[in-house]
Coordinates of N, CA and C in Angstrom, one line a residue:
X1 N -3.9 -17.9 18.3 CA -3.1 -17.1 17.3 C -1.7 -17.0 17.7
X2 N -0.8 -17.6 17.1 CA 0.5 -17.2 16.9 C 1.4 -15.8 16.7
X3 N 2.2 -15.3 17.5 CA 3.0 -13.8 16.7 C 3.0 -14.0 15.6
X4 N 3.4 -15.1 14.4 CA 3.5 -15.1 13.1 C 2.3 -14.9 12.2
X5 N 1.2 -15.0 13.0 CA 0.6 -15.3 11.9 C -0.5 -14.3 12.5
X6 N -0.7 -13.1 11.1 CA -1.6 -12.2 11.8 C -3.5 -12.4 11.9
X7 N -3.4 -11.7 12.4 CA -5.0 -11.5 12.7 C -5.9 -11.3 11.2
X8 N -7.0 -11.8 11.2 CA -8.0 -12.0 10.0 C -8.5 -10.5 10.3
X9 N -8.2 -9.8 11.1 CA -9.1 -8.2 11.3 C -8.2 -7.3 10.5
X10 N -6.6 -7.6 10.7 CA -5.6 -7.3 10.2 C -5.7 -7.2 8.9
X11 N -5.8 -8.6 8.0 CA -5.4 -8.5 6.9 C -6.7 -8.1 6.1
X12 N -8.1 -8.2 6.9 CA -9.4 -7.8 6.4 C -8.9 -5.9 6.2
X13 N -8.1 -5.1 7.3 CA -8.1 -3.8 7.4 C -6.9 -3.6 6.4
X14 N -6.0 -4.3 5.9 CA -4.8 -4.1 5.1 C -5.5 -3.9 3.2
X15 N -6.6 -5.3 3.1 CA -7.4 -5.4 2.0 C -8.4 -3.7 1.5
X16 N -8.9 -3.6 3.1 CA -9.7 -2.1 2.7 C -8.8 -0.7 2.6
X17 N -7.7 -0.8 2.9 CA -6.9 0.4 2.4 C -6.4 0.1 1.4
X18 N -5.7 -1.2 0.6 CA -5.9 -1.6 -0.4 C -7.0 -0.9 -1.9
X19 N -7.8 -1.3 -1.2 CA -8.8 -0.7 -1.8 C -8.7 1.2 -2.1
X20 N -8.9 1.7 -1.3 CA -9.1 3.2 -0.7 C -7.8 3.6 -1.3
X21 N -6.4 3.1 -1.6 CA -5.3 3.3 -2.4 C -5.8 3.0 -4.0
X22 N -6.1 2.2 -4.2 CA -6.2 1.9 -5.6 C -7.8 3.0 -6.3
X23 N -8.6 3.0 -5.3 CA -9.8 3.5 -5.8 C -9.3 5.5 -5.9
X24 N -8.5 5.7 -4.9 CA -7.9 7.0 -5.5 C -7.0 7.3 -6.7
X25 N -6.2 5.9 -6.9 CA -5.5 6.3 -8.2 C -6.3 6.4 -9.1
X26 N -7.0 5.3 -9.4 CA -8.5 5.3 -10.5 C -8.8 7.2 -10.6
X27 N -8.7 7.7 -10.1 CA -9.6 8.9 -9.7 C -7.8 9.9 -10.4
X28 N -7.1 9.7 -10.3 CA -6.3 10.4 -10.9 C -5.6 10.6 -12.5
X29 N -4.8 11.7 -12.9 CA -4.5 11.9 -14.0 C -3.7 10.9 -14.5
X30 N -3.0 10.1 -15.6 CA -2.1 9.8 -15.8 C -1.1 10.2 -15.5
X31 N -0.6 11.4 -15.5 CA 0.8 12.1 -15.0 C 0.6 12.0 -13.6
X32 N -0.3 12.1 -13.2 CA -0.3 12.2 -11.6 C -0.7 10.7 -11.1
X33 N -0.7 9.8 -11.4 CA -0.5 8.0 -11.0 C 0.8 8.0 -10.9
X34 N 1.2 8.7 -12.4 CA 2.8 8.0 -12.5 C 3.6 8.8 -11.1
X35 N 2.7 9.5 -10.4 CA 3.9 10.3 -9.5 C 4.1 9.2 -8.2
X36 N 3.2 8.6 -7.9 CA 3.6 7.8 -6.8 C 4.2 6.3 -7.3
X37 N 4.8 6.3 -8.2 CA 6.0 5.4 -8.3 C 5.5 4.6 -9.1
X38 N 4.5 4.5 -10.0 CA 3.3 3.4 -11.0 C 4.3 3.5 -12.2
X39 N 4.7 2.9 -12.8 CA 5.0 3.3 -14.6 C 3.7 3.5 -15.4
X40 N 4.1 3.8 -16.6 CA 3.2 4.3 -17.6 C 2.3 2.7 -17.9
X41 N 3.0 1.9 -18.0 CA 2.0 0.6 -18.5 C 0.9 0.4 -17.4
X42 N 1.5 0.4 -15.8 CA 0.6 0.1 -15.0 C -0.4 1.0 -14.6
X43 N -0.2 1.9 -14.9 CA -0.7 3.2 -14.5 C -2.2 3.1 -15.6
X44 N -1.6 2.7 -17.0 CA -3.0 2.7 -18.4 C -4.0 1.5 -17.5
X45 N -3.0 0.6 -17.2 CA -3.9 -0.5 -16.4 C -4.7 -0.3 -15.6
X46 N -4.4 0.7 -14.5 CA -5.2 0.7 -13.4 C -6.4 2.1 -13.9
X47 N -6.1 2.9 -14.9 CA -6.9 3.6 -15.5 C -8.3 3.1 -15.9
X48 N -8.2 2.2 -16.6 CA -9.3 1.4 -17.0 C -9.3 -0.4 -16.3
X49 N -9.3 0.3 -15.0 CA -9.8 -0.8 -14.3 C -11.2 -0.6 -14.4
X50 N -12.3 -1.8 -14.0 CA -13.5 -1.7 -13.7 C -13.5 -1.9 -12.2
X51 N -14.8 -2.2 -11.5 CA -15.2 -2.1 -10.1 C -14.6 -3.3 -9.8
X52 N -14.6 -4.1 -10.6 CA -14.2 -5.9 -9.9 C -12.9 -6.0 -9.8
X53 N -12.2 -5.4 -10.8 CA -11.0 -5.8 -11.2 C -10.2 -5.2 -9.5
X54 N -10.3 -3.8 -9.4 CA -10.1 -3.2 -8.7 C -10.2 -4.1 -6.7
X55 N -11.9 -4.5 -6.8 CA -11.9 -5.3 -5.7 C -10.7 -6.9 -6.1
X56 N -10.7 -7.1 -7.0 CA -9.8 -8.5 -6.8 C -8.3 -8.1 -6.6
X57 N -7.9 -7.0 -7.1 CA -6.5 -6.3 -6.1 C -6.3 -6.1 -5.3
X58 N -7.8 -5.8 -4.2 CA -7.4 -5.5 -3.2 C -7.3 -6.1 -2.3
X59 N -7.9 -7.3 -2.7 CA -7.5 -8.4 -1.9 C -6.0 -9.0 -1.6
X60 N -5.5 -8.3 -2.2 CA -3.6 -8.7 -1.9 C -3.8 -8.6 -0.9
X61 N -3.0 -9.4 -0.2 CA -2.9 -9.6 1.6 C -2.1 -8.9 2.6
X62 N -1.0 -8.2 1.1 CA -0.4 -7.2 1.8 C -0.7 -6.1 1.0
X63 N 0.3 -4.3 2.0 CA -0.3 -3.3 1.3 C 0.5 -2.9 -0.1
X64 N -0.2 -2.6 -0.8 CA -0.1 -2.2 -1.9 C 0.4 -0.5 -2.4
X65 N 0.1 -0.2 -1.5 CA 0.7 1.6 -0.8 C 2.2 1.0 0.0
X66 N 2.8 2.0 -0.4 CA 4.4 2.4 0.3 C 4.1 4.0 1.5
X67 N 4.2 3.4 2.5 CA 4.5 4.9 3.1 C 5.8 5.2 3.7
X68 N 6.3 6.3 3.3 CA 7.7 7.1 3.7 C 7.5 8.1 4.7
X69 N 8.0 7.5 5.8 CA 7.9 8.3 7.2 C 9.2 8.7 7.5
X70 N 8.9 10.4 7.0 CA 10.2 11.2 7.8 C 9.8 12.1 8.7
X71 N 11.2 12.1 9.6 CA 11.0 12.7 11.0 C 10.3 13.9 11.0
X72 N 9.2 14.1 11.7 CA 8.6 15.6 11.4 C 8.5 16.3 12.9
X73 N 8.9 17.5 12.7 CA 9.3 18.4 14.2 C 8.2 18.4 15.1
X74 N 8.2 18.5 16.3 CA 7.4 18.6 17.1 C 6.4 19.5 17.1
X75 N 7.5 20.7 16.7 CA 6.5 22.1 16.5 C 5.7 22.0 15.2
X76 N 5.8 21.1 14.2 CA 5.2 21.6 12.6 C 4.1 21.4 13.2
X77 N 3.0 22.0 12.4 CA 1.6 22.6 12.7 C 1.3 21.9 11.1
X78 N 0.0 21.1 11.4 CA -0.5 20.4 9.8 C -1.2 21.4 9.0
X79 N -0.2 21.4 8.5 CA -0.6 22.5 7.4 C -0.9 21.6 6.0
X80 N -0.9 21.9 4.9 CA -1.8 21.3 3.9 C 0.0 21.6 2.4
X81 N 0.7 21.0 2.2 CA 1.5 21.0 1.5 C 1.3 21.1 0.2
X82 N 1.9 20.5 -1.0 CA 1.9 20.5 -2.1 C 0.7 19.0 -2.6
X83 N 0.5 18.5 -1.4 CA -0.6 17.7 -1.6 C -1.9 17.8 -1.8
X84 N -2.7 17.2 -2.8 CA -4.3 17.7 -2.6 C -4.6 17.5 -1.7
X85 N -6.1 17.9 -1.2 CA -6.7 17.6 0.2 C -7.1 15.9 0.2
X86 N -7.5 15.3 -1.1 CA -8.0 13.8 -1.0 C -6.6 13.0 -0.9
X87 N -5.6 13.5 -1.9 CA -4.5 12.8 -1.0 C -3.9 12.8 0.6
X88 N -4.1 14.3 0.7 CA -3.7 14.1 2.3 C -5.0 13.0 3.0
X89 N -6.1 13.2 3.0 CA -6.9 12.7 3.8 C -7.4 10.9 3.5
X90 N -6.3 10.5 2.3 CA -6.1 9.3 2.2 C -5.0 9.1 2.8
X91 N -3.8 9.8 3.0 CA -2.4 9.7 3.4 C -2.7 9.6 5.1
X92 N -3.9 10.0 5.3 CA -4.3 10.7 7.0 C -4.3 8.8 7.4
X93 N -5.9 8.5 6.6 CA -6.4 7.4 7.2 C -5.5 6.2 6.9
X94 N -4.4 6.2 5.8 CA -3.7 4.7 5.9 C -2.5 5.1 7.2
X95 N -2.1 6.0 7.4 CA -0.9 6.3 8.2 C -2.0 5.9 9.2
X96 N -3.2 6.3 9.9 CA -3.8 6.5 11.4 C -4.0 4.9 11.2
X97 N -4.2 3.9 10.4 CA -4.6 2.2 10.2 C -3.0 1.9 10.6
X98 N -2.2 2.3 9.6 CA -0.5 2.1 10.1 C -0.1 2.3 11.7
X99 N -0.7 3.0 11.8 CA -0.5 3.3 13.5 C -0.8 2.3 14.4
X100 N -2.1 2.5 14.1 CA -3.2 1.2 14.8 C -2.2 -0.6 14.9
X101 N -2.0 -0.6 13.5 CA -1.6 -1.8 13.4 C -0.1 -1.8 14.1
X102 N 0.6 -1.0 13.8 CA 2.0 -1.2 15.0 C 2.0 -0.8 16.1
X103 N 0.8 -0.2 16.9 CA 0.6 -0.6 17.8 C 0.2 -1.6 18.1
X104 N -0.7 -2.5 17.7 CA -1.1 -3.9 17.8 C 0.5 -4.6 18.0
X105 N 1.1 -5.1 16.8 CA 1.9 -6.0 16.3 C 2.9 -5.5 15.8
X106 N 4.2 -4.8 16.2 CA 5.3 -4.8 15.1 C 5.7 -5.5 13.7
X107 N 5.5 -6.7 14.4 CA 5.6 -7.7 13.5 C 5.0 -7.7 12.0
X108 N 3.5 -7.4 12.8 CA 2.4 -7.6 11.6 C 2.7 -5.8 10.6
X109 N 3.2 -5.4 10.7 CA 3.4 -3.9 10.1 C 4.3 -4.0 9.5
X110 N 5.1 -4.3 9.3 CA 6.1 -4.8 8.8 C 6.2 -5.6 7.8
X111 N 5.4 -7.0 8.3 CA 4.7 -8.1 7.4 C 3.6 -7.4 6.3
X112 N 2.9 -6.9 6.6 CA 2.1 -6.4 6.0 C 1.8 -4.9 5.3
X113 N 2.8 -4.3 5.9 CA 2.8 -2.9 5.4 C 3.8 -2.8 4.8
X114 N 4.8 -3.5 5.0 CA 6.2 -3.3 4.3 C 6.6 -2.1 5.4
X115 N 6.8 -1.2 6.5 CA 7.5 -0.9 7.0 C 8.6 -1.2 7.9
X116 N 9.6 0.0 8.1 CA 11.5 -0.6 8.5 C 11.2 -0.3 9.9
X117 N 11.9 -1.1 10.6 CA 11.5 -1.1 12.6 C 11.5 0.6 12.8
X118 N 12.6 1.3 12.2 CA 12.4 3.1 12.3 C 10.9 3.3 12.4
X119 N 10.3 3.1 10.9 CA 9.3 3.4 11.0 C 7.7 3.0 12.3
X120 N 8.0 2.0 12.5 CA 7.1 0.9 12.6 C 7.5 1.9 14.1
X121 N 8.3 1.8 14.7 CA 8.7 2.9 16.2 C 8.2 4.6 15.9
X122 N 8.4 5.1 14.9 CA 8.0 6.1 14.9 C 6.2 6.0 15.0
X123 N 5.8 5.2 14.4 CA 4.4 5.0 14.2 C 3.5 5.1 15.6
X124 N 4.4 3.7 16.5 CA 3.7 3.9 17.7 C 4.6 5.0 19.0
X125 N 5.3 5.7 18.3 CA 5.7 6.7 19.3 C 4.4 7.7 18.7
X126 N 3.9 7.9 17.9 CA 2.8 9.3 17.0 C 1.8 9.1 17.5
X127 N 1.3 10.7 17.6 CA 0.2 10.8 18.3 C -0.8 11.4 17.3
X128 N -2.0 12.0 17.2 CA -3.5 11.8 16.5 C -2.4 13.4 15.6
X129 N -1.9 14.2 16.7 CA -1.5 15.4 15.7 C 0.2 15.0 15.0
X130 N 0.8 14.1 15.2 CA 2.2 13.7 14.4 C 1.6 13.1 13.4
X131 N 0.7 12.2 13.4 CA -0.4 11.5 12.3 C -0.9 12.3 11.2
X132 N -1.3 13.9 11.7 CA -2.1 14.6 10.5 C -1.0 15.2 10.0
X133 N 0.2 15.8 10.7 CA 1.4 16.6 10.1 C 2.2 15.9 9.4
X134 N 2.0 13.9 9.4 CA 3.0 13.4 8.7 C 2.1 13.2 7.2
X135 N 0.7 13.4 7.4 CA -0.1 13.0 6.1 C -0.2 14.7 5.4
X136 N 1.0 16.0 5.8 CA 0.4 16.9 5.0 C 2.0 17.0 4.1
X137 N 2.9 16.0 4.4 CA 4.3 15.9 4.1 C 4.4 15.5 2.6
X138 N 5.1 16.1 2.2 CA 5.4 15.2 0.6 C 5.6 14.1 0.4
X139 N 5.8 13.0 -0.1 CA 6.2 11.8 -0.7 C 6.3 10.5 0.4
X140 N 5.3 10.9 1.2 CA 4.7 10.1 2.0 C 4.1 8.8 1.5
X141 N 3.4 8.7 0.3 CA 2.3 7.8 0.1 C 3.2 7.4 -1.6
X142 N 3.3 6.6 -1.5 CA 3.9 5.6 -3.5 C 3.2 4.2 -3.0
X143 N 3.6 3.7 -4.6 CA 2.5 2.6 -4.7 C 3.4 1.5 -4.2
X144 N 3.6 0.3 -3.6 CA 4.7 0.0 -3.1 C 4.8 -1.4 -4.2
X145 N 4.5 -1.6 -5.3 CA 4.9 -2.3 -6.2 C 5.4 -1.8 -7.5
X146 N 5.6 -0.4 -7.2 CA 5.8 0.4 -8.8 C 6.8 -0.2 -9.6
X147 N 7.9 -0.5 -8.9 CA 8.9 -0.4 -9.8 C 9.3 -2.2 -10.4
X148 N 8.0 -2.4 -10.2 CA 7.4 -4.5 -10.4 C 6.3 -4.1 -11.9
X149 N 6.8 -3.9 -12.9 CA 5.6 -3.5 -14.1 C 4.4 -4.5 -14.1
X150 N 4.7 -5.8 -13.9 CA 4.2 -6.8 -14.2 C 2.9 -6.7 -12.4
X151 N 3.6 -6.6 -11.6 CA 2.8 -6.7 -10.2 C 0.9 -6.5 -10.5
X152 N 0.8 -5.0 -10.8 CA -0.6 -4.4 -10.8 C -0.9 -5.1 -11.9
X153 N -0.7 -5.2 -13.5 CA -1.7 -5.9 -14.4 C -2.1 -7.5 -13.9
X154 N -1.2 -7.7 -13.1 CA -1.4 -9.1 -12.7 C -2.8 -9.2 -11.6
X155 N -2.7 -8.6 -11.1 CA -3.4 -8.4 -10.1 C -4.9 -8.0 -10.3
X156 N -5.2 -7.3 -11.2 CA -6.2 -6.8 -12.0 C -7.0 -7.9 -13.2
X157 N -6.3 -8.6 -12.9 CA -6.3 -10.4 -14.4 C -7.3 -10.3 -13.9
X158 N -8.2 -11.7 -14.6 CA -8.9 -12.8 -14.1 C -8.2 -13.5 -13.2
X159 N -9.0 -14.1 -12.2 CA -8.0 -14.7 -11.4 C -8.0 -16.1 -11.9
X160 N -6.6 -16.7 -11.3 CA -6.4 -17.8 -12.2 C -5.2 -18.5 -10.8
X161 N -5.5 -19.9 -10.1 CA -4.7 -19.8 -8.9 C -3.2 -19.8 -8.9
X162 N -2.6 -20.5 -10.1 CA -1.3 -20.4 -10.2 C -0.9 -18.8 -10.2
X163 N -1.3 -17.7 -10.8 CA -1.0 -16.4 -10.9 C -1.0 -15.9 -9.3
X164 N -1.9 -16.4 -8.6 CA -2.1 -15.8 -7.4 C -1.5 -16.5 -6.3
X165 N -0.5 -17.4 -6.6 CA 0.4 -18.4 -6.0 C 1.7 -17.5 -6.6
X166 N 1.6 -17.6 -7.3 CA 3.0 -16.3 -7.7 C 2.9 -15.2 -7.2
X167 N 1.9 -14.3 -7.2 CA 1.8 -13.0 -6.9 C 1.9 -12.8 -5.4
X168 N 1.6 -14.0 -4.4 CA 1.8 -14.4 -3.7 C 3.5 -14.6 -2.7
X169 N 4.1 -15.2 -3.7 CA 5.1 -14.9 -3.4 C 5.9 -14.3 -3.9
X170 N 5.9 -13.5 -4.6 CA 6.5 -12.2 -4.9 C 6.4 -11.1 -3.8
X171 N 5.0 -11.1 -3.4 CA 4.5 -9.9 -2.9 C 4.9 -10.0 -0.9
X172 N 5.3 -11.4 -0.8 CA 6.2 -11.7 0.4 C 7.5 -11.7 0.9
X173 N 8.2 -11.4 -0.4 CA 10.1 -11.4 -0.7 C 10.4 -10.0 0.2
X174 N 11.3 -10.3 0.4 CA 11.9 -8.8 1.6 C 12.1 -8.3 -0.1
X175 N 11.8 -6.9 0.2 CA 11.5 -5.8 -0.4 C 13.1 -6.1 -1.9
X176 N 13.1 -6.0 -2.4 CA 14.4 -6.2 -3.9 C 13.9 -5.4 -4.8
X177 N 14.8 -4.9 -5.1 CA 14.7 -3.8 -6.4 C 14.9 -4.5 -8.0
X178 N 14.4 -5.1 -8.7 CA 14.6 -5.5 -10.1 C 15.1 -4.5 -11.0
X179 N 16.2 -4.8 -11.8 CA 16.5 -4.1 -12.8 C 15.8 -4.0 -13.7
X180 N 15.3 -2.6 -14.3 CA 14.7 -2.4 -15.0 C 14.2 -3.6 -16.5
X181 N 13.0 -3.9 -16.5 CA 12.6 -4.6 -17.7 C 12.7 -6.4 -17.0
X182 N 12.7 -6.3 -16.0 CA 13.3 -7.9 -15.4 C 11.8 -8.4 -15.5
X183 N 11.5 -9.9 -15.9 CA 10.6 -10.5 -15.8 C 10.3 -11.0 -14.1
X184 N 8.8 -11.0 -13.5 CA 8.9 -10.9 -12.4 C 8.1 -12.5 -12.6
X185 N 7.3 -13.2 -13.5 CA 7.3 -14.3 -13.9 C 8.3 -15.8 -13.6

């Protein structure tokens, strides 16, 4: 195995938080999908996902969650924020997988999580209690294709291989912001 090219445990563990991300939005309100960065179209989409549709998303090879790691004091005590308890304790286990994995591989955290070297250092500088105080923080957890309308219904398709040759490379581009309404096609 090459530094470039990550480990099959890797992207097996990137696929099951994958999962555990999408299987909690399922589980949430419309207003409250749209909060971690989903729009309203993708948001109806992932509402009435079924079981399959859901596993064939989460097979995207990278993650599908954005996490925002800000500096959190030595002293904060994990206390339980403006977050529900199933978000925190989803926000717990992708950050404690996040960890795992930059401590493994920089590289592969980065590649795969979409995290900035900041983070990716903050991760393996954190310990099991920096891990639970950063999962009781606000706006830790967004979907990390929200602001791509077209990304999640695509993903949710039938699969079809040209689609997943594109979604593919899309979902590998250093991170770009599309202007509003841009075809990602």
């Amino acid at each position: 195995m090459t530094p470039t090219e990550p480990s099959s445990e890797a992207v097996a563990e990137v696929r099951q938080l994958n999962r555990l991300f999408l299987e909690f939005l399922c589980d949430r309100a419309p207003v409250s999908i749209e909060r971690f960065g989903l729009s309203a179209r993708a948001a109806e989409f992932l509402r009435c996902a079924t079981p399959d549709q859901i596993d064939r998303a989460a097979r995207f090879p990278r993650a599908l969650f954005g996490l925002s790691l800000a500096p959190v004091p030595a002293a904060a005590l994990p206390v339980l924020g403006a977050t529900s308890n199933r978000e925190q304790v989803v926000t717990l286990v992708l950050l404690h997988s996040a960890r795992n994995l930059a401590r493994i591989s920089g590289y592969w955290a980065r590649l795969l999580l979409r995290l900035d070297d900041e983070s990716v250092q903050r991760l393996r500088a954190a310990g099991v209690e920096d891990i639970v105080a950063m999962s009781s923080a606000d706006g830790v957890l967004s979907a990390a294709f929200g602001v791509l309308d077209r990304v999640l219904p695509e993903l949710l398709a039938e699969p079809h291989p040209e689609r997943w040759r594109r979604l593919l490379l899309l979902g590998f581009q250093p991170d770009i912001l599309l202007p509003a309404g841009a075809d990602t096609a």
